[in-house]
Amino acid sequence: MSNEDIKRIVTAFFVAPPVVAIIYFGNSFYFRVLLSIVNLLCILEFLNFSEGKGGPAVKYSALFFGTTIHLSLSHYLPGYTMILIVLFISVLAVLSIIQCSGERRDLILSEMAILFLGTLYISSFLGYYGIVRGFDTGREWIFFAISIIFGSDILAYYTGRLFGRRRFFPQLSPSKTWEGVVAGWVGGISGGLMIKLLFHDFLGWGEVIFLSLIFSILGQIGDLFESMIKRYFGIKDSGRLLPGHGGLWDRIDALMFVAPWVYCYILWVRPFIR
């Protein structure tokens, strides 16, 4: 076992128990507090590794609007969310015009676009877990998503490292292999089935297997999307907050991408198939 593996295990040993306890024993308010802290740390990581893009005024605006957009969405206030998004775009537009001078003129729009995309992506996607937690079976759904994504990540990582031969998407993530991708689907289904065994009446067996596969694939898309953003800024990890894992965003990138799809399935799809 390598030093990096030991770091990963030790970090998980200290981080996982309090998170699980808050989700299981805490009410929706405590979970939303935890989620808001995670959102803030991810935005700070993003603004840190994108340093030099847009200037301090843009950074503080992104931090403020990213936080408030997340809070309004996680507390299910869609009207305020839309207003905040419009205000965020307006502020970025004004700051872009102010900075649009000299030889950097052609870079301003792309810098503002990526900062807006990254900030809105983190704050809005994570916010959906706050909404899901407020549902009657919200706690089970959150454990379901976490178990699928972490099961997928773990099996994909170790299978790819030990047996990976064929590169999956070298342009974005050179270490990913087809062997790891397929193993990730198996790991995701295994994680979903484990939650089914813990919460017997939560979902049907067929529904668990189907959703586990779909969420595993969506999680892998989220992982590649974060890799694309990091590749744009020329970095490997989003931060060093979690030894052995990199940054917090690195650890939850797949989980983040799945959040709105969990919400959509609960609200729009499941009522028609029950």
Short mmCIF file of N, CA and C in Angstrom, two decimals, residues 10-145:
data_model
loop_
_atom_site.label_atom_id
_atom_site.label_comp_id
_atom_site.label_asym_id
_atom_site.label_seq_id
_atom_site.Cartn_x
_atom_site.Cartn_y
_atom_site.Cartn_z
N VAL A 10 -6.84 7.38 5.82
CA VAL A 10 -6.85 8.15 7.07
C VAL A 10 -7.78 9.35 6.95
N THR A 11 -7.73 10.04 5.82
CA THR A 11 -8.62 11.20 5.61
C THR A 11 -10.07 10.77 5.65
N ALA A 12 -10.39 9.68 4.96
CA ALA A 12 -11.77 9.19 4.95
C ALA A 12 -12.21 8.77 6.36
N PHE A 13 -11.29 8.20 7.14
CA PHE A 13 -11.60 7.75 8.50
C PHE A 13 -12.03 8.92 9.39
N PHE A 14 -11.40 10.09 9.20
CA PHE A 14 -11.71 11.24 10.03
C PHE A 14 -12.88 12.06 9.49
N VAL A 15 -13.05 12.09 8.17
CA VAL A 15 -14.07 12.96 7.57
C VAL A 15 -15.43 12.27 7.49
N ALA A 16 -15.45 11.00 7.13
CA ALA A 16 -16.72 10.32 6.86
C ALA A 16 -17.65 10.23 8.07
N PRO A 17 -17.19 9.83 9.27
CA PRO A 17 -18.13 9.67 10.40
C PRO A 17 -18.94 10.91 10.75
N PRO A 18 -18.34 12.11 10.89
CA PRO A 18 -19.17 13.27 11.21
C PRO A 18 -20.15 13.65 10.10
N VAL A 19 -19.75 13.45 8.85
CA VAL A 19 -20.64 13.74 7.74
C VAL A 19 -21.84 12.79 7.75
N VAL A 20 -21.57 11.51 7.93
CA VAL A 20 -22.65 10.52 8.00
C VAL A 20 -23.57 10.82 9.17
N ALA A 21 -23.00 11.20 10.31
CA ALA A 21 -23.80 11.49 11.50
C ALA A 21 -24.73 12.67 11.27
N ILE A 22 -24.23 13.71 10.61
CA ILE A 22 -25.07 14.89 10.34
C ILE A 22 -26.20 14.53 9.39
N ILE A 23 -25.91 13.74 8.37
CA ILE A 23 -26.95 13.36 7.42
C ILE A 23 -28.00 12.47 8.09
N TYR A 24 -27.55 11.52 8.90
CA TYR A 24 -28.47 10.53 9.46
C TYR A 24 -29.23 11.06 10.67
N PHE A 25 -28.52 11.68 11.59
CA PHE A 25 -29.14 12.11 12.84
C PHE A 25 -29.63 13.55 12.82
N GLY A 26 -28.99 14.39 12.02
CA GLY A 26 -29.37 15.80 11.98
C GLY A 26 -30.61 16.04 11.15
N ASN A 27 -31.31 17.12 11.43
CA ASN A 27 -32.46 17.48 10.60
C ASN A 27 -31.99 18.22 9.35
N SER A 28 -32.92 18.66 8.54
CA SER A 28 -32.57 19.30 7.27
C SER A 28 -31.78 20.59 7.48
N PHE A 29 -32.04 21.30 8.60
CA PHE A 29 -31.32 22.55 8.85
C PHE A 29 -29.83 22.30 9.03
N TYR A 30 -29.47 21.32 9.86
CA TYR A 30 -28.05 21.02 10.09
C TYR A 30 -27.38 20.53 8.82
N PHE A 31 -28.12 19.77 8.03
CA PHE A 31 -27.55 19.31 6.77
C PHE A 31 -27.29 20.49 5.83
N ARG A 32 -28.20 21.45 5.79
CA ARG A 32 -28.01 22.61 4.92
C ARG A 32 -26.85 23.48 5.39
N VAL A 33 -26.62 23.53 6.69
CA VAL A 33 -25.46 24.24 7.20
C VAL A 33 -24.18 23.57 6.70
N LEU A 34 -24.13 22.23 6.82
CA LEU A 34 -22.98 21.48 6.31
C LEU A 34 -22.81 21.71 4.81
N LEU A 35 -23.91 21.67 4.09
CA LEU A 35 -23.85 21.85 2.64
C LEU A 35 -23.36 23.25 2.28
N SER A 36 -23.76 24.26 3.04
CA SER A 36 -23.32 25.63 2.78
C SER A 36 -21.82 25.78 3.01
N ILE A 37 -21.30 25.09 4.02
CA ILE A 37 -19.86 25.12 4.28
C ILE A 37 -19.10 24.46 3.13
N VAL A 38 -19.61 23.31 2.68
CA VAL A 38 -19.00 22.62 1.54
C VAL A 38 -19.03 23.50 0.30
N ASN A 39 -20.15 24.15 0.05
CA ASN A 39 -20.28 25.04 -1.10
C ASN A 39 -19.26 26.17 -1.03
N LEU A 40 -19.14 26.80 0.14
CA LEU A 40 -18.20 27.91 0.31
C LEU A 40 -16.77 27.46 0.07
N LEU A 41 -16.39 26.31 0.61
CA LEU A 41 -15.03 25.80 0.44
C LEU A 41 -14.73 25.47 -1.02
N CYS A 42 -15.71 24.91 -1.73
CA CYS A 42 -15.51 24.58 -3.15
C CYS A 42 -15.36 25.84 -4.00
N ILE A 43 -16.17 26.86 -3.70
CA ILE A 43 -16.04 28.12 -4.44
C ILE A 43 -14.69 28.75 -4.17
N LEU A 44 -14.24 28.73 -2.91
CA LEU A 44 -12.93 29.28 -2.58
C LEU A 44 -11.81 28.53 -3.30
N GLU A 45 -11.94 27.20 -3.38
CA GLU A 45 -10.95 26.43 -4.14
C GLU A 45 -10.94 26.87 -5.60
N PHE A 46 -12.12 27.00 -6.17
CA PHE A 46 -12.22 27.39 -7.57
C PHE A 46 -11.62 28.78 -7.80
N LEU A 47 -11.94 29.73 -6.93
CA LEU A 47 -11.41 31.08 -7.08
C LEU A 47 -9.91 31.12 -6.82
N ASN A 48 -9.43 30.22 -5.99
CA ASN A 48 -8.00 30.17 -5.70
C ASN A 48 -7.22 29.66 -6.91
N PHE A 49 -7.67 28.54 -7.51
CA PHE A 49 -6.89 28.02 -8.64
C PHE A 49 -7.16 28.79 -9.93
N SER A 50 -8.15 29.67 -9.93
CA SER A 50 -8.37 30.53 -11.09
C SER A 50 -7.81 31.92 -10.85
N GLU A 51 -6.88 32.05 -9.87
CA GLU A 51 -6.33 33.36 -9.51
C GLU A 51 -5.65 34.00 -10.72
N GLY A 52 -5.84 35.29 -10.84
CA GLY A 52 -5.29 36.01 -11.98
C GLY A 52 -6.29 36.23 -13.08
N LYS A 53 -7.46 35.60 -12.97
CA LYS A 53 -8.50 35.77 -13.97
C LYS A 53 -9.57 36.73 -13.45
N GLY A 54 -9.66 37.88 -14.03
CA GLY A 54 -10.76 38.79 -13.73
C GLY A 54 -10.49 39.84 -12.69
N GLY A 55 -9.53 39.61 -11.77
CA GLY A 55 -9.23 40.61 -10.77
C GLY A 55 -10.03 40.42 -9.49
N PRO A 56 -9.65 41.14 -8.42
CA PRO A 56 -10.29 40.96 -7.11
C PRO A 56 -11.78 41.30 -7.09
N ALA A 57 -12.20 42.31 -7.84
CA ALA A 57 -13.62 42.67 -7.85
C ALA A 57 -14.47 41.51 -8.34
N VAL A 58 -13.99 40.82 -9.36
CA VAL A 58 -14.72 39.68 -9.90
C VAL A 58 -14.72 38.53 -8.88
N LYS A 59 -13.60 38.31 -8.20
CA LYS A 59 -13.51 37.23 -7.23
C LYS A 59 -14.50 37.43 -6.08
N TYR A 60 -14.53 38.66 -5.54
CA TYR A 60 -15.45 38.91 -4.43
C TYR A 60 -16.91 38.82 -4.88
N SER A 61 -17.16 39.25 -6.10
CA SER A 61 -18.53 39.14 -6.63
C SER A 61 -18.92 37.68 -6.79
N ALA A 62 -18.00 36.88 -7.31
CA ALA A 62 -18.28 35.45 -7.48
C ALA A 62 -18.51 34.77 -6.14
N LEU A 63 -17.72 35.13 -5.14
CA LEU A 63 -17.87 34.55 -3.81
C LEU A 63 -19.23 34.92 -3.20
N PHE A 64 -19.60 36.19 -3.32
CA PHE A 64 -20.87 36.65 -2.74
C PHE A 64 -22.06 36.01 -3.45
N PHE A 65 -22.08 36.10 -4.77
CA PHE A 65 -23.24 35.59 -5.50
C PHE A 65 -23.29 34.07 -5.47
N GLY A 66 -22.12 33.40 -5.49
CA GLY A 66 -22.12 31.95 -5.39
C GLY A 66 -22.71 31.48 -4.07
N THR A 67 -22.37 32.18 -2.99
CA THR A 67 -22.91 31.82 -1.68
C THR A 67 -24.40 32.08 -1.59
N THR A 68 -24.83 33.25 -2.04
CA THR A 68 -26.26 33.59 -1.92
C THR A 68 -27.13 32.78 -2.87
N ILE A 69 -26.62 32.47 -4.05
CA ILE A 69 -27.37 31.63 -4.98
C ILE A 69 -27.57 30.25 -4.37
N HIS A 70 -26.51 29.71 -3.78
CA HIS A 70 -26.62 28.40 -3.13
C HIS A 70 -27.64 28.42 -2.00
N LEU A 71 -27.56 29.43 -1.15
CA LEU A 71 -28.48 29.51 -0.01
C LEU A 71 -29.93 29.62 -0.46
N SER A 72 -30.18 30.43 -1.47
CA SER A 72 -31.56 30.59 -1.93
C SER A 72 -32.09 29.32 -2.57
N LEU A 73 -31.22 28.60 -3.30
CA LEU A 73 -31.67 27.38 -3.96
C LEU A 73 -31.85 26.25 -2.95
N SER A 74 -30.89 26.09 -2.03
CA SER A 74 -30.98 25.00 -1.06
C SER A 74 -32.15 25.18 -0.10
N HIS A 75 -32.62 26.42 0.06
CA HIS A 75 -33.81 26.68 0.88
C HIS A 75 -35.07 26.79 0.02
N TYR A 76 -34.94 26.38 -1.24
CA TYR A 76 -36.06 26.29 -2.17
C TYR A 76 -36.77 27.63 -2.35
N LEU A 77 -35.98 28.63 -2.76
CA LEU A 77 -36.51 29.96 -3.05
C LEU A 77 -36.14 30.31 -4.50
N PRO A 78 -36.80 29.63 -5.48
CA PRO A 78 -36.38 29.78 -6.88
C PRO A 78 -36.47 31.20 -7.40
N GLY A 79 -37.44 31.98 -6.92
CA GLY A 79 -37.57 33.36 -7.38
C GLY A 79 -36.34 34.18 -7.05
N TYR A 80 -35.85 34.06 -5.82
CA TYR A 80 -34.65 34.77 -5.41
C TYR A 80 -33.42 34.26 -6.16
N THR A 81 -33.41 32.97 -6.44
CA THR A 81 -32.28 32.39 -7.17
C THR A 81 -32.14 33.03 -8.55
N MET A 82 -33.24 33.16 -9.26
CA MET A 82 -33.21 33.76 -10.60
C MET A 82 -32.78 35.22 -10.54
N ILE A 83 -33.27 35.94 -9.55
CA ILE A 83 -32.88 37.35 -9.41
C ILE A 83 -31.37 37.45 -9.16
N LEU A 84 -30.86 36.60 -8.30
CA LEU A 84 -29.43 36.62 -7.99
C LEU A 84 -28.58 36.27 -9.20
N ILE A 85 -29.03 35.32 -10.00
CA ILE A 85 -28.29 34.96 -11.21
C ILE A 85 -28.25 36.14 -12.18
N VAL A 86 -29.39 36.82 -12.34
CA VAL A 86 -29.44 37.99 -13.22
C VAL A 86 -28.50 39.09 -12.71
N LEU A 87 -28.52 39.32 -11.40
CA LEU A 87 -27.64 40.33 -10.80
C LEU A 87 -26.17 39.95 -11.00
N PHE A 88 -25.86 38.67 -10.84
CA PHE A 88 -24.49 38.19 -11.03
C PHE A 88 -24.02 38.46 -12.46
N ILE A 89 -24.85 38.12 -13.43
CA ILE A 89 -24.50 38.37 -14.83
C ILE A 89 -24.31 39.86 -15.08
N SER A 90 -25.19 40.68 -14.50
CA SER A 90 -25.11 42.12 -14.69
C SER A 90 -23.81 42.69 -14.12
N VAL A 91 -23.44 42.23 -12.91
CA VAL A 91 -22.20 42.70 -12.30
C VAL A 91 -20.99 42.28 -13.14
N LEU A 92 -20.98 41.04 -13.62
CA LEU A 92 -19.88 40.59 -14.46
C LEU A 92 -19.82 41.37 -15.77
N ALA A 93 -20.98 41.73 -16.31
CA ALA A 93 -21.01 42.51 -17.54
C ALA A 93 -20.37 43.88 -17.32
N VAL A 94 -20.73 44.53 -16.22
CA VAL A 94 -20.16 45.85 -15.91
C VAL A 94 -18.65 45.75 -15.69
N LEU A 95 -18.22 44.75 -14.91
CA LEU A 95 -16.79 44.59 -14.64
C LEU A 95 -16.02 44.23 -15.91
N SER A 96 -16.64 43.49 -16.80
CA SER A 96 -15.99 43.15 -18.07
C SER A 96 -15.75 44.41 -18.90
N ILE A 97 -16.75 45.27 -18.95
CA ILE A 97 -16.62 46.52 -19.71
C ILE A 97 -15.52 47.40 -19.12
N ILE A 98 -15.48 47.47 -17.78
CA ILE A 98 -14.46 48.29 -17.12
C ILE A 98 -13.06 47.78 -17.43
N GLN A 99 -12.90 46.46 -17.43
CA GLN A 99 -11.58 45.87 -17.65
C GLN A 99 -11.22 45.72 -19.12
N CYS A 100 -12.16 45.96 -19.99
CA CYS A 100 -11.96 45.68 -21.42
C CYS A 100 -11.12 46.79 -22.05
N SER A 101 -9.82 46.75 -21.82
CA SER A 101 -8.91 47.74 -22.40
C SER A 101 -7.55 47.10 -22.59
N GLY A 102 -6.77 47.65 -23.50
CA GLY A 102 -5.41 47.18 -23.70
C GLY A 102 -5.35 45.82 -24.37
N GLU A 103 -4.20 45.16 -24.19
CA GLU A 103 -3.94 43.91 -24.91
C GLU A 103 -4.69 42.72 -24.35
N ARG A 104 -5.28 42.86 -23.15
CA ARG A 104 -6.03 41.75 -22.57
C ARG A 104 -7.49 41.76 -23.00
N ARG A 105 -7.86 42.64 -23.88
CA ARG A 105 -9.26 42.81 -24.23
C ARG A 105 -9.89 41.53 -24.74
N ASP A 106 -9.16 40.78 -25.54
CA ASP A 106 -9.74 39.56 -26.12
C ASP A 106 -9.85 38.42 -25.10
N LEU A 107 -9.22 38.56 -23.92
CA LEU A 107 -9.28 37.51 -22.92
C LEU A 107 -10.37 37.73 -21.88
N ILE A 108 -10.85 38.96 -21.78
CA ILE A 108 -11.77 39.30 -20.70
C ILE A 108 -13.04 38.45 -20.76
N LEU A 109 -13.64 38.33 -21.94
CA LEU A 109 -14.92 37.62 -22.05
C LEU A 109 -14.78 36.16 -21.67
N SER A 110 -13.72 35.50 -22.13
CA SER A 110 -13.52 34.09 -21.80
C SER A 110 -13.26 33.90 -20.31
N GLU A 111 -12.51 34.83 -19.70
CA GLU A 111 -12.25 34.74 -18.27
C GLU A 111 -13.53 34.90 -17.46
N MET A 112 -14.34 35.88 -17.83
CA MET A 112 -15.60 36.10 -17.13
C MET A 112 -16.53 34.90 -17.30
N ALA A 113 -16.54 34.34 -18.50
CA ALA A 113 -17.43 33.22 -18.78
C ALA A 113 -17.08 32.01 -17.92
N ILE A 114 -15.79 31.69 -17.82
CA ILE A 114 -15.40 30.51 -17.06
C ILE A 114 -15.62 30.74 -15.56
N LEU A 115 -15.41 31.97 -15.08
CA LEU A 115 -15.67 32.27 -13.68
C LEU A 115 -17.16 32.18 -13.36
N PHE A 116 -17.98 32.67 -14.27
CA PHE A 116 -19.43 32.58 -14.07
C PHE A 116 -19.87 31.12 -14.10
N LEU A 117 -19.37 30.36 -15.08
CA LEU A 117 -19.75 28.96 -15.21
C LEU A 117 -19.36 28.16 -13.98
N GLY A 118 -18.11 28.31 -13.54
CA GLY A 118 -17.65 27.55 -12.39
C GLY A 118 -18.40 27.90 -11.12
N THR A 119 -18.60 29.19 -10.88
CA THR A 119 -19.30 29.63 -9.67
C THR A 119 -20.75 29.17 -9.66
N LEU A 120 -21.44 29.37 -10.78
CA LEU A 120 -22.84 28.97 -10.85
C LEU A 120 -22.99 27.46 -10.80
N TYR A 121 -22.08 26.75 -11.42
CA TYR A 121 -22.14 25.28 -11.40
C TYR A 121 -22.04 24.75 -9.98
N ILE A 122 -21.06 25.21 -9.23
CA ILE A 122 -20.88 24.73 -7.86
C ILE A 122 -22.08 25.08 -7.00
N SER A 123 -22.44 26.36 -6.99
CA SER A 123 -23.47 26.83 -6.06
C SER A 123 -24.85 26.26 -6.37
N SER A 124 -25.19 26.14 -7.64
CA SER A 124 -26.53 25.67 -7.99
C SER A 124 -26.65 24.15 -7.89
N PHE A 125 -25.67 23.42 -8.39
CA PHE A 125 -25.78 21.96 -8.35
C PHE A 125 -25.78 21.45 -6.91
N LEU A 126 -24.90 21.98 -6.07
CA LEU A 126 -24.89 21.55 -4.67
C LEU A 126 -26.18 21.93 -3.96
N GLY A 127 -26.79 23.04 -4.37
CA GLY A 127 -28.01 23.49 -3.73
C GLY A 127 -29.15 22.50 -3.82
N TYR A 128 -29.14 21.66 -4.84
CA TYR A 128 -30.23 20.69 -5.00
C TYR A 128 -30.24 19.64 -3.90
N TYR A 129 -29.09 19.37 -3.30
CA TYR A 129 -29.09 18.43 -2.18
C TYR A 129 -29.84 19.01 -0.97
N GLY A 130 -29.81 20.33 -0.83
CA GLY A 130 -30.57 20.96 0.24
C GLY A 130 -32.06 20.77 0.05
N ILE A 131 -32.51 20.84 -1.21
CA ILE A 131 -33.93 20.62 -1.51
C ILE A 131 -34.30 19.16 -1.26
N VAL A 132 -33.45 18.25 -1.76
CA VAL A 132 -33.72 16.81 -1.62
C VAL A 132 -33.81 16.42 -0.14
N ARG A 133 -32.96 17.01 0.70
CA ARG A 133 -32.98 16.65 2.12
C ARG A 133 -34.31 17.01 2.78
N GLY A 134 -35.02 17.97 2.21
CA GLY A 134 -36.31 18.36 2.77
C GLY A 134 -37.45 17.42 2.41
N PHE A 135 -37.23 16.48 1.48
CA PHE A 135 -38.26 15.50 1.13
C PHE A 135 -38.40 14.46 2.24
N ASP A 136 -39.53 13.75 2.22
CA ASP A 136 -39.79 12.74 3.27
C ASP A 136 -38.70 11.68 3.33
N THR A 137 -38.23 11.25 2.17
CA THR A 137 -37.16 10.24 2.12
C THR A 137 -35.84 10.87 1.68
N GLY A 138 -35.68 12.16 1.97
CA GLY A 138 -34.48 12.88 1.53
C GLY A 138 -33.19 12.30 2.07
N ARG A 139 -33.21 11.89 3.33
CA ARG A 139 -32.02 11.31 3.93
C ARG A 139 -31.58 10.06 3.17
N GLU A 140 -32.53 9.20 2.83
CA GLU A 140 -32.21 7.98 2.10
C GLU A 140 -31.67 8.28 0.70
N TRP A 141 -32.26 9.27 0.04
CA TRP A 141 -31.81 9.63 -1.30
C TRP A 141 -30.38 10.16 -1.28
N ILE A 142 -30.04 10.92 -0.27
CA ILE A 142 -28.67 11.46 -0.18
C ILE A 142 -27.68 10.34 0.08
N PHE A 143 -28.01 9.43 0.97
CA PHE A 143 -27.14 8.27 1.20
C PHE A 143 -27.03 7.43 -0.07
N PHE A 144 -28.12 7.31 -0.79
CA PHE A 144 -28.14 6.55 -2.04
C PHE A 144 -27.16 7.15 -3.05
N ALA A 145 -27.22 8.47 -3.24
CA ALA A 145 -26.32 9.13 -4.19
C ALA A 145 -24.87 9.01 -3.74
#
